[in-house]
């Protein structure tokens, strides 16, 4: 089966350097793949990425090795706004990478920049880390104007939500106002929290999908082969249909603990999903939703240690 899979990663991150402030605390690239993160030194990247650069070229090398044909690059406030670099990435690798823009939604006045770079630009979508907006609404006047522009331009919305369900009704309002705006809900609804299925239920709307970026992080305590994660995928599929679910890795943060291939291989090895369901989850749904075209053939390369 693996020989014929078309695999798409629906949730990845790229940056050249982390240098930002979130909730009043600095986040900075350090040495040997480490970062200062909310007052702690953490291993943000694998330790061999010693320059702190989380580049598209390194990612594409990982993708080729793991036989992942395409990927969606999203943004998060903890990495800083990376529009300048990611516009170059989107222009350089349009067939492999669908790239999201991001603006500082924590304040006002971002629509001027959005109106300037989104129409006809290299970006395929916009990321909103909704779980970091604090008391800010996903339905502010300025955001609703941006959604209207995105719908007109055929862009998608990559959206992560707070685990407490406080933003569910706001997403419902967005869906009602913009029924043709494609929306992908990330982190598999914060699957290890008590009310995660409320986020999954949003996929009952025709224009909403769920992607699993970060699921191996959320189930890190049980580690590979992440049987609880597969059971959650099975439960979500039974609730909204496997055609509404997409695989995502949350690269590169998750590959400090596992390899990139392991971030989807646990799905292939499970007997809780059929071969057809695995094809849909690992690639076919994302190809349809994001509009990927021709993907490269990536042959299996034998490891030196085999």
Coordinates of C-alpha atoms in Angstrom, one line a residue:
X1 CA 0.0 0.0 0.0
X2 CA 2.7 2.5 1.0
X3 CA 4.2 2.5 -2.6
X4 CA 1.0 4.2 -3.9
X5 CA 0.3 6.7 -1.2
X6 CA 0.1 10.4 -2.0
X7 CA 0.9 12.0 1.4
X8 CA 0.2 15.7 2.3
X9 CA 1.3 17.3 5.6
X10 CA -1.5 19.8 6.5
X11 CA 0.3 21.5 9.4
X12 CA 4.0 22.5 9.4
X13 CA 6.0 25.5 10.4
X14 CA 9.1 27.3 8.9
X15 CA 11.2 30.2 10.1
X16 CA 14.6 31.6 9.8
X17 CA 14.8 32.8 13.4
X18 CA 12.5 33.1 16.3
X19 CA 12.7 36.6 17.8
X20 CA 9.3 37.8 19.2
X21 CA 7.3 38.4 22.4
X22 CA 4.1 36.6 23.4
X23 CA 2.1 37.5 26.5
X24 CA 4.9 39.8 27.5
X25 CA 7.6 37.0 27.4
X26 CA 10.4 36.8 24.9
X27 CA 10.9 33.9 22.6
X28 CA 14.4 33.8 21.1
X29 CA 16.5 31.4 19.0
X30 CA 19.5 30.1 21.1
X31 CA 22.1 27.6 20.1
X32 CA 22.0 23.9 19.1
X33 CA 18.4 24.0 18.1
X34 CA 17.2 25.4 21.4
X35 CA 15.0 28.4 22.1
X36 CA 14.1 30.6 25.0
X37 CA 10.4 29.8 25.3
X38 CA 8.2 31.4 28.0
X39 CA 11.1 31.6 30.5
X40 CA 12.5 28.1 29.8
X41 CA 15.2 26.8 27.5
X42 CA 13.6 24.1 25.3
X43 CA 14.7 22.0 22.4
X44 CA 12.7 23.7 19.7
X45 CA 14.5 22.0 16.8
X46 CA 16.4 18.7 16.4
X47 CA 19.9 19.3 17.9
X48 CA 21.7 18.9 14.6
X49 CA 20.0 22.1 13.3
X50 CA 22.6 24.0 15.1
X51 CA 22.1 27.4 13.3
X52 CA 18.5 27.6 14.4
X53 CA 17.3 28.0 10.8
X54 CA 14.1 26.0 10.2
X55 CA 14.3 26.4 6.4
X56 CA 12.2 25.2 3.5
X57 CA 15.2 23.4 2.1
X58 CA 15.7 21.2 5.2
X59 CA 12.0 20.6 5.3
X60 CA 11.9 19.5 1.7
X61 CA 14.8 17.1 2.3
X62 CA 12.8 15.6 5.2
X63 CA 9.7 15.4 3.0
X64 CA 11.6 13.7 0.2
X65 CA 13.1 11.1 2.7
X66 CA 9.7 10.4 4.2
X67 CA 8.0 10.4 0.8
X68 CA 5.6 13.3 1.6
X69 CA 4.6 15.0 -1.6
X70 CA 3.3 18.3 -0.4
X71 CA 2.8 20.3 2.8
X72 CA 0.8 23.3 4.2
X73 CA 3.0 25.8 6.0
X74 CA 1.1 27.6 8.8
X75 CA 2.2 30.3 11.2
X76 CA 2.1 30.8 15.0
X77 CA 2.7 33.9 17.1
X78 CA 5.4 32.0 19.1
X79 CA 7.6 31.9 16.0
X80 CA 7.1 35.6 15.1
X81 CA 5.4 36.8 11.9
X82 CA 7.3 35.2 9.0
X83 CA 5.5 36.7 6.0
X84 CA 8.7 38.1 4.3
X85 CA 10.5 34.8 4.4
X86 CA 7.4 32.7 3.6
X87 CA 6.4 34.8 0.6
X88 CA 9.8 33.8 -0.9
X89 CA 9.2 30.1 0.0
X90 CA 5.7 30.2 -1.6
X91 CA 7.2 31.7 -4.7
X92 CA 10.1 29.3 -4.9
X93 CA 8.2 26.0 -4.2
X94 CA 4.6 26.5 -5.3
X95 CA 4.1 22.9 -6.3
X96 CA 5.2 21.4 -3.0
X97 CA 4.3 24.0 -0.4
X98 CA 1.0 25.8 0.3
X99 CA 1.9 28.7 2.5
X100 CA -0.1 30.8 5.0
X101 CA 0.3 34.5 5.7
X102 CA -0.3 35.8 9.3
X103 CA -0.9 39.2 10.8
X104 CA -0.9 40.6 14.3
X105 CA -4.5 39.8 15.1
X106 CA -3.9 40.7 18.7
X107 CA -4.4 44.4 17.8
X108 CA -6.1 46.5 15.2
X109 CA -4.9 47.9 11.9
X110 CA -3.7 44.6 10.3
X111 CA -6.2 44.8 7.4
X112 CA -4.1 47.4 5.6
X113 CA -1.3 44.9 5.2
X114 CA -3.7 42.0 4.5
X115 CA -5.3 44.0 1.8
X116 CA -1.9 44.7 0.3
X117 CA -0.3 41.2 0.2
X118 CA -3.2 38.8 0.0
X119 CA -4.9 39.6 -3.4
X120 CA -3.0 37.9 -6.2
X121 CA 0.0 37.2 -3.9
X122 CA 2.0 34.0 -3.3
X123 CA 0.0 33.0 -0.2
X124 CA -2.6 30.3 -0.4
X125 CA -4.2 31.0 3.0
X126 CA -4.0 32.8 6.3
X127 CA -3.2 31.4 9.8
X128 CA -4.9 32.5 12.9
X129 CA -3.6 31.1 16.2
X130 CA -7.0 31.7 17.8
X131 CA -6.0 30.1 21.1
X132 CA -3.5 33.0 21.7
X133 CA -6.0 35.8 21.1
X134 CA -6.9 36.2 24.7
X135 CA -10.2 38.0 24.9
X136 CA -10.1 39.0 21.3
X137 CA -12.9 37.8 19.1
X138 CA -12.5 35.8 15.9
X139 CA -15.4 37.8 14.6
X140 CA -14.1 41.3 15.0
X141 CA -15.1 43.8 12.3
X142 CA -11.6 43.8 10.9
X143 CA -11.4 40.0 10.8
X144 CA -14.7 39.7 9.1
X145 CA -13.5 42.1 6.4
X146 CA -10.5 39.9 5.9
X147 CA -12.6 36.7 5.7
X148 CA -14.6 38.4 3.0
X149 CA -11.5 39.2 1.0
X150 CA -10.2 35.6 1.5
X151 CA -13.4 34.1 0.2
X152 CA -13.2 36.4 -2.8
X153 CA -9.6 35.4 -3.4
X154 CA -10.2 31.6 -2.9
X155 CA -7.9 31.5 0.1
X156 CA -8.2 29.1 3.0
X157 CA -8.2 29.8 6.8
X158 CA -6.0 27.7 9.0
X159 CA -7.4 28.1 12.5
X160 CA -6.4 26.8 15.9
X161 CA -8.9 27.2 18.8
X162 CA -8.8 27.4 22.5
X163 CA -9.5 24.1 24.3
X164 CA -12.4 25.5 26.4
X165 CA -14.9 25.7 23.5
X166 CA -15.3 29.4 24.0
X167 CA -14.6 30.1 20.3
X168 CA -17.0 27.4 18.8
X169 CA -19.9 29.8 18.4
X170 CA -17.5 32.3 16.8
X171 CA -16.5 29.8 14.2
X172 CA -20.2 29.0 13.6
X173 CA -20.7 32.7 12.9
X174 CA -17.8 32.8 10.4
X175 CA -19.2 29.7 8.6
X176 CA -22.6 31.2 8.4
X177 CA -21.3 34.5 7.0
X178 CA -18.8 33.0 4.6
X179 CA -20.0 29.5 3.4
X180 CA -17.4 29.3 0.7
X181 CA -14.4 30.1 2.9
X182 CA -12.4 26.9 3.4
X183 CA -11.5 26.4 7.1
X184 CA -9.1 23.9 8.5
X185 CA -9.2 23.4 12.3
X186 CA -5.8 22.5 13.7
X187 CA -4.4 20.3 16.5
X188 CA -7.2 17.8 16.0
X189 CA -9.5 19.8 18.2
X190 CA -6.9 19.7 21.1
X191 CA -7.7 16.0 21.2
X192 CA -6.4 15.2 24.7
X193 CA -8.6 17.8 26.4
X194 CA -12.2 17.0 27.7
X195 CA -14.2 18.9 25.1
X196 CA -12.2 18.1 21.9
X197 CA -15.1 16.6 20.1
X198 CA -17.0 19.9 20.1
X199 CA -14.3 21.2 17.7
X200 CA -14.5 18.0 15.6
X201 CA -18.2 18.6 15.1
X202 CA -17.4 21.8 13.3
X203 CA -16.5 19.6 10.3
X204 CA -20.1 18.8 9.8
X205 CA -20.2 22.1 7.9
X206 CA -19.3 21.5 4.2
X207 CA -16.4 24.0 4.1
X208 CA -14.7 22.9 7.4
X209 CA -12.0 20.2 7.8
X210 CA -10.0 19.0 10.7
X211 CA -6.2 18.4 10.6
X212 CA -4.1 16.5 13.1
X213 CA -1.1 18.8 13.4
X214 CA 0.5 18.2 16.8
X215 CA -1.4 15.0 17.6
X216 CA 1.9 13.2 18.4
X217 CA 2.8 16.1 20.8
X218 CA -0.6 15.8 22.5
X219 CA -0.1 12.0 22.9
X220 CA 3.6 12.3 23.7
X221 CA 3.1 10.7 27.1
X222 CA 2.1 7.4 25.5
X223 CA 4.7 7.7 22.7
X224 CA 5.1 5.7 19.5
X225 CA 3.0 4.0 18.1
X226 CA 0.5 6.4 19.6
X227 CA -2.4 4.0 19.9
X228 CA -4.5 6.6 21.7
X229 CA -4.0 9.0 18.8
X230 CA -5.3 6.3 16.3
X231 CA -8.3 5.6 18.5
X232 CA -9.1 9.3 18.5
X233 CA -8.8 9.4 14.7
X234 CA -11.2 6.5 14.6
X235 CA -13.6 8.2 16.9
X236 CA -13.6 11.4 14.9
X237 CA -14.0 9.5 11.7
X238 CA -17.1 7.8 13.1
X239 CA -18.5 11.2 14.2
X240 CA -17.9 13.3 11.0
X241 CA -16.6 11.0 8.4
X242 CA -13.0 10.1 7.4
X243 CA -13.3 12.4 4.4
X244 CA -13.3 15.4 6.8
X245 CA -10.0 14.6 8.5
X246 CA -6.4 15.3 7.4
X247 CA -3.0 14.4 8.7
X248 CA -0.6 17.1 9.9
X249 CA 2.8 16.7 11.6
X250 CA 3.4 20.1 13.4
X251 CA 7.0 19.9 12.0
X252 CA 9.6 20.7 13.2
X253 CA 8.7 20.8 16.9
X254 CA 7.4 17.2 17.0
X255 CA 10.5 15.7 15.4
X256 CA 12.7 16.5 18.4
X257 CA 11.1 13.4 19.9
X258 CA 10.4 11.3 16.8
X259 CA 11.5 11.2 13.2
X260 CA 9.4 13.0 10.5
X261 CA 8.3 9.6 9.0
X262 CA 7.2 8.4 12.4
X263 CA 4.7 11.3 12.6
X264 CA 2.5 9.5 10.1
X265 CA 3.9 5.9 10.1
X266 CA 1.9 5.1 13.3
X267 CA -1.2 5.5 11.2
X268 CA 0.0 3.2 8.5
X269 CA 0.8 0.5 11.0
X270 CA -2.6 0.6 12.8
X271 CA -5.4 -1.9 12.0
X272 CA -8.2 0.5 13.2
X273 CA -8.3 2.2 9.8
X274 CA -8.8 0.5 6.4
X275 CA -6.3 1.1 3.6
X276 CA -8.8 3.3 1.9
X277 CA -9.3 5.4 5.0
X278 CA -5.6 5.8 5.4
X279 CA -5.2 7.1 1.9
X280 CA -7.9 9.7 2.5
X281 CA -6.5 10.8 5.9
X282 CA -2.9 10.9 4.9
X283 CA -3.3 12.7 1.6
X284 CA -6.3 12.5 -0.7
X285 CA -8.5 14.7 1.5
X286 CA -5.8 17.4 1.7
X287 CA -5.1 17.3 -2.0
X288 CA -8.8 18.0 -2.6
X289 CA -9.2 20.6 0.1
X290 CA -6.0 22.7 -0.6
X291 CA -6.0 22.2 -4.3
X292 CA -2.6 20.4 -4.8
X293 CA -1.8 19.6 -8.4
X294 CA 0.8 17.2 -9.7
X295 CA 3.0 15.8 -6.9
X296 CA 6.5 14.4 -7.4
X297 CA 7.1 10.7 -7.4
X298 CA 9.3 10.0 -4.4
X299 CA 11.0 6.6 -4.6
X300 CA 12.0 4.7 -1.5
X301 CA 15.7 5.3 -0.7
X302 CA 17.3 2.4 1.2
X303 CA 18.9 3.4 4.5
X304 CA 22.6 2.8 5.0
X305 CA 21.7 0.8 8.2
X306 CA 19.3 -1.6 6.4

